[in-house]
DNA sequence: TGTACATCAGTGAACGCGCGTTCACTGATGTAC
DNA sequence: TGTACATCAGTGAACGCGCGTTCACTGATGTAC
């Protein structure tokens, strides 16, 4: 019996394919990723990779799920590891972890949060993993709210009936007991977070900050504070 | 003499090329845009478009500049048209105009603020037009500051020396006389704005808001208020 | 106003490339008895 | 333990496609005298 059984070899080769795909994603971006060049890289004939992957779209889907799980678990870890810090510090730490992940895996980040890949429609399997980061971020707010430590700033109430309903519904979905304006502040914080990361990655902030990390921390602290975290 | 002189015809055909390119951008995205299909659409042979456009990259560059100018002037108009409103209303109006433009031209927006196009590097000509939107947004803050109407919220000062220098330098570049924390708040507002728009366009907020415009206004109002606008 | 020449727009063929996907095949690895 | 058969991984050729870009060419539009 060989040291590598048929089953073992199958997972090894699948790993090789995913590794190569991830590497190529990092070089040419999602739109340029091709099965043929993945096959070439691991020394296989192009038709052979069809034994492991159903199609190019299937490969993209796997990369997406993998990436979502990767950021997702990084964020979850950060939130868990900072359970003893102040709420605000914990928020900044979790957000910073998302940023670090993005800087380390720029193309994977852009695969998730950049332009849609032309001709590709993400299947429903990607939705679940996609919510992990957001839930990790929300958990910081929830714990603060549950602990009665939330001090949301009072902002002008431009929240109409429909929006108020949405905010309350959202609060229910993520199971937090926080006032509307805290939920709204979370949405602000959430979009600001990804907006700044995206701008950093696409160089829109190029000339702005000598120390981008410091800017990120300052911005994240400000919105976290505004959300009511202390 | 023909009604259409050689010179006139030249601009007509160039317009046709740009129109077709813009349309195709809207269908296949920037990565999928091809000179050959643009030529096909306007009933020309592919080599003929090289009389009007130096290369595919050149076409992309023109589309980018055109798009930057389009959002830029829309934002400038909005800021000008609301010069008599309150600062906060003016801010929300200008931001909403950017959002509307993005919803009307999603692929042009993504060309500017989505993932970089693989194999394409934007030349320096795009930098100038690219700053127009940002300057239009900044002008709202500047006018409020100049009028002595700015009431920036006090946020925890996690602004170290290096960042403070950057913020002061930025304030100089955009010629506003506002405290560090207002400049920081502007960067928050600016990234939040584009972050939310990007999330709307890529459907990340799909299930969240019944009325996305209401959410946008509420969010923009909150950050505008936080920036010190009233 | 008419002629000679220069400029320019558009043609069609070609080069060389890479892509996703299918299919009949060989040979090795496993399984049942 | 040995043999017969089934399963599976990988091969190589092929299909049909679209792409960017170059080049020698024709014929029409302009310009100078």
Short mmCIF file of C-alpha atoms (C1' of nucleotides) in Angstrom, two decimals:
data_model
loop_
_atom_site.label_atom_id
_atom_site.label_comp_id
_atom_site.label_asym_id
_atom_site.label_seq_id
_atom_site.Cartn_x
_atom_site.Cartn_y
_atom_site.Cartn_z
CA UNK A 1 0.00 0.00 0.00
CA UNK A 2 1.41 3.39 -0.96
CA UNK A 3 2.01 6.00 1.76
CA UNK A 4 -0.39 8.17 -0.15
CA UNK A 5 -3.64 6.42 -0.70
CA UNK A 6 -5.92 7.43 -3.52
CA UNK A 7 -7.98 9.48 -1.07
CA UNK A 8 -4.98 11.20 0.42
CA UNK A 9 -3.54 12.02 -2.96
CA UNK A 10 -6.88 13.47 -3.98
CA UNK A 11 -6.83 16.00 -1.16
CA UNK A 12 -3.16 16.77 -1.82
CA UNK A 13 -3.75 17.57 -5.46
CA UNK A 14 -6.86 19.57 -4.62
CA UNK A 15 -4.75 21.58 -2.20
CA UNK A 16 -2.13 22.15 -4.88
CA UNK A 17 -4.81 23.43 -7.22
CA UNK A 18 -6.21 25.81 -4.63
CA UNK A 19 -2.73 27.02 -3.69
CA UNK A 20 -1.88 27.73 -7.31
CA UNK A 21 -5.23 29.41 -7.86
CA UNK A 22 -4.73 31.61 -4.82
CA UNK A 23 -1.27 32.56 -6.00
CA UNK A 24 -2.47 33.43 -9.47
CA UNK A 25 -5.37 35.40 -8.07
CA UNK A 26 -2.71 37.43 -6.32
CA UNK A 27 -0.94 38.10 -9.58
CA UNK A 28 -3.56 38.63 -12.22
CA UNK A 29 -6.70 39.22 -10.22
CA UNK A 30 -9.96 37.34 -10.36
CA UNK A 31 -10.86 38.36 -13.89
CA UNK A 32 -7.58 37.05 -15.21
CA UNK A 33 -7.59 33.75 -13.34
CA UNK A 34 -7.59 30.77 -15.70
CA UNK A 35 -7.84 27.02 -15.22
CA UNK A 36 -5.27 26.45 -17.91
CA UNK A 37 -2.58 28.44 -16.17
CA UNK A 38 -3.38 26.83 -12.84
CA UNK A 39 -2.92 23.45 -14.51
CA UNK A 40 0.33 24.64 -16.08
CA UNK A 41 1.67 25.82 -12.74
CA UNK A 42 1.22 22.46 -11.05
CA UNK A 43 2.49 20.56 -14.09
CA UNK A 44 -0.76 19.03 -15.16
CA UNK A 45 -2.53 18.99 -18.46
CA UNK A 46 -5.46 21.42 -18.46
CA UNK A 47 -8.13 18.76 -18.79
CA UNK A 48 -6.87 16.98 -15.69
CA UNK A 49 -7.95 19.67 -13.29
CA UNK A 50 -11.53 18.89 -14.28
CA UNK A 51 -11.17 15.78 -12.16
CA UNK A 52 -10.97 18.08 -9.13
CA UNK A 53 -12.94 21.14 -10.03
CA UNK A 54 -16.15 21.27 -12.04
CA UNK A 55 -15.44 24.50 -13.90
CA UNK A 56 -13.77 27.84 -13.66
CA UNK A 57 -16.79 29.23 -11.86
CA UNK A 58 -16.59 26.42 -9.36
CA UNK A 59 -12.96 27.32 -8.69
CA UNK A 60 -13.90 30.95 -8.13
CA UNK A 61 -16.66 29.94 -5.76
CA UNK A 62 -14.24 27.86 -3.71
CA UNK A 63 -11.77 30.73 -3.57
CA UNK A 64 -14.50 33.06 -2.39
CA UNK A 65 -15.71 30.74 0.34
CA UNK A 66 -12.15 30.08 1.45
CA UNK A 67 -11.42 33.81 1.60
CA UNK A 68 -14.59 34.62 3.52
CA UNK A 69 -13.76 31.93 6.02
CA UNK A 70 -10.24 33.24 6.29
CA UNK A 71 -11.19 36.85 7.16
CA UNK A 72 -14.15 35.63 9.11
CA UNK A 73 -12.16 33.44 11.44
CA UNK A 74 -9.40 36.04 11.78
CA UNK A 75 -12.02 38.56 12.94
CA UNK A 76 -13.64 36.06 15.28
CA UNK A 77 -10.28 35.26 16.81
CA UNK A 78 -9.52 38.94 17.32
CA UNK A 79 -12.85 39.57 19.01
CA UNK A 80 -12.35 36.55 21.24
CA UNK A 81 -8.77 37.42 22.12
CA UNK A 82 -9.78 40.90 23.22
CA UNK A 83 -12.78 39.92 25.30
CA UNK A 84 -11.07 41.41 28.36
CA UNK A 85 -10.17 44.75 26.83
CA UNK A 86 -12.42 47.76 26.85
CA UNK A 87 -15.17 47.65 24.25
CA UNK A 88 -13.56 50.37 22.22
CA UNK A 89 -10.16 48.71 22.22
CA UNK A 90 -11.77 45.44 21.26
CA UNK A 91 -13.55 47.13 18.36
CA UNK A 92 -10.37 48.73 17.10
CA UNK A 93 -8.47 45.46 17.46
CA UNK A 94 -11.08 43.51 15.51
CA UNK A 95 -11.27 46.13 12.78
CA UNK A 96 -7.49 46.29 12.57
CA UNK A 97 -7.36 42.54 12.13
CA UNK A 98 -9.67 42.81 9.15
CA UNK A 99 -7.41 45.50 7.75
CA UNK A 100 -4.28 43.41 8.28
CA UNK A 101 -5.87 40.45 6.58
CA UNK A 102 -6.79 42.66 3.63
CA UNK A 103 -3.26 44.02 3.32
CA UNK A 104 -1.85 40.52 3.45
CA UNK A 105 -4.33 39.15 0.92
CA UNK A 106 -5.23 42.10 -1.27
CA UNK A 107 -6.58 40.12 -4.19
CA UNK A 108 -8.61 37.85 -1.99
CA UNK A 109 -10.04 40.95 -0.37
CA UNK A 110 -10.88 42.46 -3.74
CA UNK A 111 -12.43 39.18 -4.83
CA UNK A 112 -14.86 39.57 -1.94
CA UNK A 113 -15.33 43.35 -1.78
CA UNK A 114 -14.18 44.69 -5.14
CA UNK A 115 -15.92 44.75 -8.49
CA UNK A 116 -17.94 41.68 -9.36
CA UNK A 117 -16.09 39.26 -11.62
CA UNK A 118 -17.51 39.64 -15.15
CA UNK A 119 -19.60 36.67 -16.18
CA UNK A 120 -19.60 35.15 -12.72
CA UNK A 121 -22.52 35.05 -10.34
CA UNK A 122 -21.78 33.96 -6.80
CA UNK A 123 -23.99 31.07 -5.71
CA UNK A 124 -25.84 30.99 -2.40
CA UNK A 125 -23.16 28.89 -0.70
CA UNK A 126 -21.09 32.03 -0.39
CA UNK A 127 -23.64 33.94 1.66
CA UNK A 128 -23.14 32.11 4.94
CA UNK A 129 -19.34 32.45 5.11
CA UNK A 130 -19.77 36.04 3.95
CA UNK A 131 -21.56 37.03 7.10
CA UNK A 132 -18.88 35.81 9.50
CA UNK A 133 -16.78 39.00 9.52
CA UNK A 134 -19.81 41.15 10.00
CA UNK A 135 -21.06 39.00 12.84
CA UNK A 136 -17.67 39.14 14.51
CA UNK A 137 -17.77 42.93 14.35
CA UNK A 138 -21.35 42.99 15.57
CA UNK A 139 -20.45 40.80 18.52
CA UNK A 140 -18.39 43.62 19.98
CA UNK A 141 -21.38 45.92 19.89
CA UNK A 142 -23.66 43.24 21.27
CA UNK A 143 -21.49 42.46 24.24
CA UNK A 144 -21.26 46.14 25.09
CA UNK A 145 -25.01 46.52 24.82
CA UNK A 146 -25.68 43.40 26.87
CA UNK A 147 -23.30 44.67 29.52
CA UNK A 148 -25.16 47.98 29.65
CA UNK A 149 -22.02 49.83 28.67
CA UNK A 150 -23.26 51.43 25.45
CA UNK A 151 -23.25 55.24 25.28
CA UNK A 152 -24.44 56.08 21.77
CA UNK A 153 -24.04 59.70 20.75
CA UNK A 154 -27.23 61.54 20.11
CA UNK A 155 -27.46 62.31 16.42
CA UNK A 156 -30.20 64.17 14.60
CA UNK A 157 -33.05 61.76 14.02
CA UNK A 158 -33.43 61.46 10.28
CA UNK A 159 -34.77 58.00 10.77
CA UNK A 160 -38.21 57.65 9.23
CA UNK A 161 -40.70 54.91 9.91
CA UNK A 162 -39.49 52.52 7.19
CA UNK A 163 -35.86 52.88 8.15
CA UNK A 164 -36.68 52.50 11.84
CA UNK A 165 -38.40 49.22 11.05
CA UNK A 166 -35.39 48.04 9.07
CA UNK A 167 -33.02 48.94 11.88
CA UNK A 168 -35.13 47.12 14.43
CA UNK A 169 -35.37 44.09 12.17
CA UNK A 170 -31.60 44.09 11.68
CA UNK A 171 -31.04 44.33 15.40
CA UNK A 172 -33.22 41.25 15.72
CA UNK A 173 -31.31 39.32 13.06
CA UNK A 174 -27.98 39.90 14.74
CA UNK A 175 -29.54 39.59 18.15
CA UNK A 176 -28.49 42.82 19.69
CA UNK A 177 -30.55 44.86 22.09
CA UNK A 178 -29.45 48.35 21.13
CA UNK A 179 -31.28 51.54 20.22
CA UNK A 180 -31.89 52.42 16.57
CA UNK A 181 -29.17 55.00 16.51
CA UNK A 182 -26.60 52.47 17.70
CA UNK A 183 -27.60 50.10 14.90
CA UNK A 184 -27.35 52.95 12.42
CA UNK A 185 -23.96 53.86 13.89
CA UNK A 186 -22.89 50.28 13.38
CA UNK A 187 -23.82 50.43 9.71
CA UNK A 188 -21.83 53.62 9.43
CA UNK A 189 -18.86 52.02 11.15
CA UNK A 190 -19.12 48.89 9.05
CA UNK A 191 -19.19 50.72 5.72
CA UNK A 192 -16.50 53.15 6.84
CA UNK A 193 -14.26 50.27 7.77
CA UNK A 194 -14.49 48.56 4.40
CA UNK A 195 -14.47 51.87 2.56
CA UNK A 196 -11.18 52.89 4.09
CA UNK A 197 -9.60 49.49 3.54
CA UNK A 198 -10.70 49.50 -0.09
CA UNK A 199 -9.31 52.98 -0.59
CA UNK A 200 -6.04 51.95 0.96
CA UNK A 201 -5.76 48.91 -1.26
CA UNK A 202 -6.59 50.78 -4.43
CA UNK A 203 -4.23 53.58 -3.50
CA UNK A 204 -6.85 56.32 -3.28
CA UNK A 205 -5.31 57.40 0.01
CA UNK A 206 -1.81 57.17 -1.43
CA UNK A 207 -0.67 60.66 -0.69
CA UNK A 208 -2.68 61.16 2.46
CA UNK A 209 -1.09 59.27 5.28
CA UNK A 210 2.52 58.73 6.17
CA UNK A 211 1.40 56.01 8.52
CA UNK A 212 -1.80 54.45 7.17
CA UNK A 213 -2.19 52.21 10.21
CA UNK A 214 -2.33 55.24 12.49
CA UNK A 215 -4.98 56.83 10.32
CA UNK A 216 -6.95 53.61 10.38
CA UNK A 217 -6.81 53.34 14.17
CA UNK A 218 -7.81 56.97 14.61
CA UNK A 219 -10.74 56.62 12.19
CA UNK A 220 -11.90 53.36 13.68
CA UNK A 221 -11.68 54.73 17.18
CA UNK A 222 -13.75 57.75 16.19
CA UNK A 223 -16.55 55.70 14.67
CA UNK A 224 -16.41 53.16 17.47
CA UNK A 225 -16.79 55.96 19.97
CA UNK A 226 -19.63 57.41 17.97
CA UNK A 227 -21.30 53.99 18.04
CA UNK A 228 -21.29 54.21 21.83
CA UNK A 229 -18.30 52.06 22.70
CA UNK A 230 -16.05 53.15 25.55
CA UNK B 1 -18.15 70.72 -49.48
CA UNK B 2 -19.81 68.01 -47.37
CA UNK B 3 -21.99 69.02 -44.43
CA UNK B 4 -19.64 66.98 -42.34
CA UNK B 5 -16.09 68.08 -42.85
CA UNK B 6 -13.26 65.73 -42.15
CA UNK B 7 -12.74 67.38 -38.76
CA UNK B 8 -16.40 67.16 -37.83
CA UNK B 9 -16.64 63.54 -38.88
CA UNK B 10 -13.60 62.80 -36.76
CA UNK B 11 -15.25 64.03 -33.60
CA UNK B 12 -18.48 62.26 -34.52
CA UNK B 13 -16.80 58.92 -34.93
CA UNK B 14 -14.77 59.43 -31.77
CA UNK B 15 -18.03 60.08 -29.95
CA UNK B 16 -19.53 56.93 -31.38
CA UNK B 17 -16.54 54.96 -30.17
CA UNK B 18 -16.78 56.41 -26.68
CA UNK B 19 -20.54 55.83 -26.56
CA UNK B 20 -20.14 52.22 -27.58
CA UNK B 21 -17.29 51.76 -25.12
CA UNK B 22 -19.36 53.22 -22.30
CA UNK B 23 -22.28 50.96 -23.18
CA UNK B 24 -20.11 47.89 -23.25
CA UNK B 25 -18.47 48.84 -20.01
CA UNK B 26 -21.98 48.78 -18.60
CA UNK B 27 -22.53 45.27 -19.87
CA UNK B 28 -19.31 43.37 -19.42
CA UNK B 29 -17.35 45.53 -17.02
CA UNK B 30 -13.93 47.04 -17.50
CA UNK B 31 -12.05 43.76 -17.59
CA UNK B 32 -14.25 42.49 -20.40
CA UNK B 33 -14.15 45.60 -22.54
CA UNK B 34 -12.60 44.94 -25.95
CA UNK B 35 -11.68 47.14 -28.89
CA UNK B 36 -12.90 44.52 -31.30
CA UNK B 37 -16.42 44.46 -29.95
CA UNK B 38 -16.54 48.25 -29.81
CA UNK B 39 -15.57 48.27 -33.50
CA UNK B 40 -18.18 45.64 -34.24
CA UNK B 41 -20.90 47.63 -32.51
CA UNK B 42 -20.35 50.72 -34.60
CA UNK B 43 -19.94 48.72 -37.81
CA UNK B 44 -16.26 49.25 -38.30
CA UNK B 45 -13.45 46.86 -38.87
CA UNK B 46 -11.36 46.40 -35.75
CA UNK B 47 -8.22 47.96 -37.16
CA UNK B 48 -10.11 51.15 -38.03
CA UNK B 49 -10.61 52.22 -34.44
CA UNK B 50 -6.85 52.55 -34.16
CA UNK B 51 -7.25 55.74 -36.20
CA UNK B 52 -9.06 57.19 -33.20
CA UNK B 53 -7.66 55.48 -30.17
CA UNK B 54 -4.06 54.45 -29.64
CA UNK B 55 -4.76 51.19 -27.80
CA UNK B 56 -7.12 49.47 -25.44
CA UNK B 57 -5.37 51.07 -22.50
CA UNK B 58 -5.84 54.47 -24.07
CA UNK B 59 -9.56 53.79 -24.39
CA UNK B 60 -9.73 52.80 -20.72
CA UNK B 61 -7.88 55.94 -19.71
CA UNK B 62 -10.34 58.08 -21.63
CA UNK B 63 -13.27 56.31 -20.02
CA UNK B 64 -11.78 56.88 -16.60
CA UNK B 65 -11.15 60.57 -17.15
CA UNK B 66 -14.62 61.00 -18.61
CA UNK B 67 -16.18 59.24 -15.62
CA UNK B 68 -14.19 61.23 -13.07
CA UNK B 69 -15.24 64.43 -14.77
CA UNK B 70 -18.83 63.24 -14.82
CA UNK B 71 -19.10 62.54 -11.08
CA UNK B 72 -16.88 65.48 -10.33
CA UNK B 73 -19.02 68.02 -12.09
CA UNK B 74 -22.21 66.48 -10.71
CA UNK B 75 -20.86 66.89 -7.20
CA UNK B 76 -19.67 70.43 -7.88
CA UNK B 77 -23.08 71.35 -9.23
CA UNK B 78 -24.80 69.92 -6.18
CA UNK B 79 -22.54 71.82 -3.80
CA UNK B 80 -23.11 75.03 -5.75
CA UNK B 81 -26.86 74.55 -5.98
CA UNK B 82 -27.13 74.11 -2.23
CA UNK B 83 -24.97 77.04 -1.22
CA UNK B 84 -27.96 78.57 0.55
CA UNK B 85 -28.97 75.50 2.53
CA UNK B 86 -27.63 74.65 5.93
CA UNK B 87 -24.17 73.12 5.88
CA UNK B 88 -25.51 69.74 6.89
CA UNK B 89 -28.20 69.75 4.22
CA UNK B 90 -25.65 70.79 1.67
CA UNK B 91 -23.38 67.96 2.69
CA UNK B 92 -26.15 65.40 2.45
CA UNK B 93 -27.25 66.77 -0.92
CA UNK B 94 -23.75 66.61 -2.36
CA UNK B 95 -23.18 63.11 -1.03
CA UNK B 96 -26.56 61.99 -2.36
CA UNK B 97 -25.66 63.30 -5.77
CA UNK B 98 -22.55 61.15 -5.80
CA UNK B 99 -24.70 58.19 -4.82
CA UNK B 100 -27.24 58.89 -7.56
CA UNK B 101 -24.52 59.18 -10.13
CA UNK B 102 -23.12 55.84 -8.98
CA UNK B 103 -26.49 54.13 -9.21
CA UNK B 104 -27.02 55.54 -12.69
CA UNK B 105 -23.56 54.57 -13.88
CA UNK B 106 -22.62 51.53 -11.83
CA UNK B 107 -19.88 50.26 -14.10
CA UNK B 108 -18.33 53.66 -14.51
CA UNK B 109 -18.35 53.95 -10.73
CA UNK B 110 -16.70 50.55 -10.38
CA UNK B 111 -14.15 51.49 -13.01
CA UNK B 112 -13.10 54.33 -10.72
CA UNK B 113 -13.59 52.83 -7.27
CA UNK B 114 -13.73 49.06 -7.76
CA UNK B 115 -10.94 46.57 -8.31
CA UNK B 116 -8.09 47.71 -10.52
CA UNK B 117 -8.39 46.48 -14.10
CA UNK B 118 -5.89 43.62 -14.54
CA UNK B 119 -2.96 44.58 -16.71
CA UNK B 120 -3.87 48.24 -16.73
CA UNK B 121 -2.07 51.00 -14.87
CA UNK B 122 -3.81 54.36 -14.79
CA UNK B 123 -1.56 57.14 -16.08
CA UNK B 124 -1.07 60.44 -14.26
CA UNK B 125 -3.63 62.25 -16.41
CA UNK B 126 -6.32 60.58 -14.36
CA UNK B 127 -5.19 62.03 -11.04
CA UNK B 128 -6.44 65.57 -11.60
CA UNK B 129 -10.00 64.70 -12.63
CA UNK B 130 -10.01 62.13 -9.83
CA UNK B 131 -9.76 64.79 -7.17
CA UNK B 132 -12.79 66.78 -8.30
CA UNK B 133 -15.40 64.86 -6.33
CA UNK B 134 -13.32 64.95 -3.21
CA UNK B 135 -12.75 68.67 -3.55
CA UNK B 136 -16.46 69.26 -4.06
CA UNK B 137 -17.16 67.39 -0.84
CA UNK B 138 -14.38 69.24 0.96
CA UNK B 139 -15.77 72.58 -0.16
CA UNK B 140 -18.81 72.03 2.05
CA UNK B 141 -16.60 71.58 5.08
CA UNK B 142 -14.41 74.52 4.12
CA UNK B 143 -17.29 76.94 3.73
CA UNK B 144 -18.66 75.92 7.11
CA UNK B 145 -15.23 76.35 8.70
CA UNK B 146 -14.67 79.72 7.03
CA UNK B 147 -18.08 80.84 8.22
CA UNK B 148 -17.19 79.86 11.77
CA UNK B 149 -20.10 77.44 11.88
CA UNK B 150 -18.17 74.23 12.51
CA UNK B 151 -19.00 72.31 15.70
CA UNK B 152 -16.86 69.17 15.56
CA UNK B 153 -17.66 66.54 18.16
CA UNK B 154 -14.95 65.86 20.66
CA UNK B 155 -13.59 62.41 20.07
CA UNK B 156 -10.85 60.62 21.97
CA UNK B 157 -7.53 61.88 20.70
CA UNK B 158 -5.74 58.88 19.25
CA UNK B 159 -3.92 61.22 16.95
CA UNK B 160 -0.20 60.86 17.33
CA UNK B 161 2.45 63.25 16.13
CA UNK B 162 2.88 61.77 12.64
CA UNK B 163 -0.84 61.61 11.98
CA UNK B 164 -1.35 65.12 13.29
CA UNK B 165 1.25 66.35 10.83
CA UNK B 166 -0.49 64.53 8.00
CA UNK B 167 -3.85 65.96 8.95
CA UNK B 168 -2.46 69.47 9.08
CA UNK B 169 -0.73 69.00 5.74
CA UNK B 170 -3.96 67.71 4.20
CA UNK B 171 -5.86 70.66 5.56
CA UNK B 172 -3.32 72.86 3.83
CA UNK B 173 -3.64 71.04 0.51
CA UNK B 174 -7.39 71.44 0.42
CA UNK B 175 -7.15 74.88 1.96
CA UNK B 176 -9.40 74.46 4.93
CA UNK B 177 -8.89 76.05 8.30
CA UNK B 178 -10.32 73.35 10.53
CA UNK B 179 -9.05 71.50 13.58
CA UNK B 180 -7.38 68.12 13.23
CA UNK B 181 -10.40 66.27 14.43
CA UNK B 182 -12.57 67.86 11.76
CA UNK B 183 -10.11 66.79 9.09
CA UNK B 184 -10.09 63.30 10.52
CA UNK B 185 -13.88 63.35 10.62
CA UNK B 186 -13.87 64.32 6.98
CA UNK B 187 -11.72 61.33 6.09
CA UNK B 188 -14.15 59.16 8.01
CA UNK B 189 -17.08 60.69 6.18
CA UNK B 190 -15.39 60.41 2.82
CA UNK B 191 -14.51 56.73 3.21
CA UNK B 192 -17.90 55.94 4.72
CA UNK B 193 -19.61 57.56 1.77
CA UNK B 194 -17.79 55.52 -0.85
CA UNK B 195 -17.89 52.41 1.31
CA UNK B 196 -21.65 52.50 1.55
CA UNK B 197 -22.10 53.24 -2.15
CA UNK B 198 -19.79 50.37 -3.07
CA UNK B 199 -21.66 48.01 -0.77
CA UNK B 200 -24.95 49.09 -2.28
CA UNK B 201 -23.70 48.52 -5.80
CA UNK B 202 -22.22 45.13 -5.05
CA UNK B 203 -25.33 44.09 -3.16
CA UNK B 204 -23.70 43.62 0.21
CA UNK B 205 -26.52 45.58 1.78
CA UNK B 206 -29.10 43.65 -0.22
CA UNK B 207 -31.21 42.43 2.63
CA UNK B 208 -30.65 45.35 4.94
CA UNK B 209 -32.65 48.28 3.78
CA UNK B 210 -36.13 48.47 2.34
CA UNK B 211 -35.34 52.00 1.28
CA UNK B 212 -31.59 52.27 0.61
CA UNK B 213 -31.83 56.01 -0.06
CA UNK B 214 -33.24 56.59 3.43
CA UNK B 215 -30.42 54.60 4.96
CA UNK B 216 -27.92 56.59 2.94
CA UNK B 217 -29.36 59.92 4.05
CA UNK B 218 -29.44 58.84 7.67
CA UNK B 219 -25.86 57.61 7.55
CA UNK B 220 -24.59 60.67 5.73
CA UNK B 221 -26.39 62.97 8.11
CA UNK B 222 -24.84 61.20 11.08
CA UNK B 223 -21.29 61.47 9.78
CA UNK B 224 -21.85 65.03 8.57
CA UNK B 225 -23.06 65.96 12.03
CA UNK B 226 -20.11 64.23 13.59
CA UNK B 227 -17.84 66.26 11.29
CA UNK B 228 -19.27 69.40 12.85
CA UNK B 229 -21.80 70.45 10.24
CA UNK B 230 -25.14 71.92 11.37
"C1'" DT C 1 -12.16 77.18 -61.85
"C1'" DG C 2 -9.18 73.28 -62.69
"C1'" DT C 3 -5.50 70.26 -62.00
"C1'" DA C 4 -1.71 67.67 -59.23
"C1'" DC C 5 -0.53 66.13 -55.14
"C1'" DA C 6 -0.78 65.08 -50.15
"C1'" DT C 7 -3.35 63.60 -46.38
"C1'" DC C 8 -6.37 60.76 -44.19
"C1'" DA C 9 -10.20 57.01 -43.05
"C1'" DG C 10 -11.39 52.65 -43.56
"C1'" DT C 11 -10.46 47.69 -45.46
"C1'" DG C 12 -9.17 42.95 -45.09
"C1'" DA C 13 -5.91 39.67 -44.18
"C1'" DA C 14 -2.76 38.02 -41.12
"C1'" DC C 15 0.20 36.98 -36.74
"C1'" DG C 16 0.32 34.79 -32.50
"C1'" DC C 17 -1.85 34.30 -28.48
"C1'" DG C 18 -4.77 32.19 -24.58
"C1'" DC C 19 -9.04 30.59 -23.16
"C1'" DG C 20 -12.93 26.81 -21.34
"C1'" DT C 21 -14.43 22.52 -22.17
"C1'" DT C 22 -15.08 17.70 -24.21
"C1'" DC C 23 -13.68 13.12 -25.29
"C1'" DA C 24 -11.64 8.69 -26.26
"C1'" DC C 25 -7.62 6.68 -24.46
"C1'" DT C 26 -3.99 4.35 -21.27
"C1'" DG C 27 -2.23 2.74 -17.18
"C1'" DA C 28 -2.23 2.57 -12.35
"C1'" DT C 29 -4.70 1.87 -7.95
"C1'" DG C 30 -8.08 -0.31 -5.42
"C1'" DT C 31 -11.81 -4.17 -4.34
"C1'" DA C 32 -14.27 -8.75 -4.24
"C1'" DC C 33 -13.93 -13.37 -4.17
"C1'" DT D 1 -2.30 -15.03 -1.31
"C1'" DG D 2 -3.74 -14.60 -6.10
"C1'" DT D 3 -6.61 -13.43 -9.76
"C1'" DA D 4 -10.42 -10.74 -12.36
"C1'" DC D 5 -12.67 -6.79 -12.64
"C1'" DA D 6 -14.04 -1.97 -11.64
"C1'" DT D 7 -12.76 2.52 -10.59
"C1'" DC D 8 -10.19 6.43 -11.12
"C1'" DA D 9 -6.30 10.00 -12.49
"C1'" DG D 10 -4.02 11.86 -15.96
"C1'" DT D 11 -3.02 12.31 -21.23
"C1'" DG D 12 -3.21 14.50 -25.63
"C1'" DA D 13 -5.70 16.07 -29.30
"C1'" DA D 14 -9.30 18.71 -30.77
"C1'" DC D 15 -13.33 22.25 -31.14
"C1'" DG D 16 -14.50 26.87 -31.52
"C1'" DC D 17 -13.89 31.05 -29.70
"C1'" DG D 18 -12.21 36.04 -28.97
"C1'" DC D 19 -8.53 38.99 -28.26
"C1'" DG D 20 -4.82 43.19 -29.42
"C1'" DT D 21 -2.17 44.81 -32.84
"C1'" DT D 22 0.28 45.44 -37.47
"C1'" DC D 23 0.47 46.29 -42.31
"C1'" DA D 24 0.02 47.07 -47.21
"C1'" DC D 25 -3.80 48.61 -49.73
"C1'" DT D 26 -7.71 51.58 -51.89
"C1'" DG D 27 -10.45 55.40 -52.46
"C1'" DA D 28 -12.18 59.62 -50.86
"C1'" DT D 29 -11.44 64.30 -48.94
"C1'" DG D 30 -8.82 68.26 -48.65
"C1'" DT D 31 -4.93 71.84 -50.17
"C1'" DA D 32 -1.70 74.63 -53.14
"C1'" DC D 33 -0.98 76.70 -57.21
#
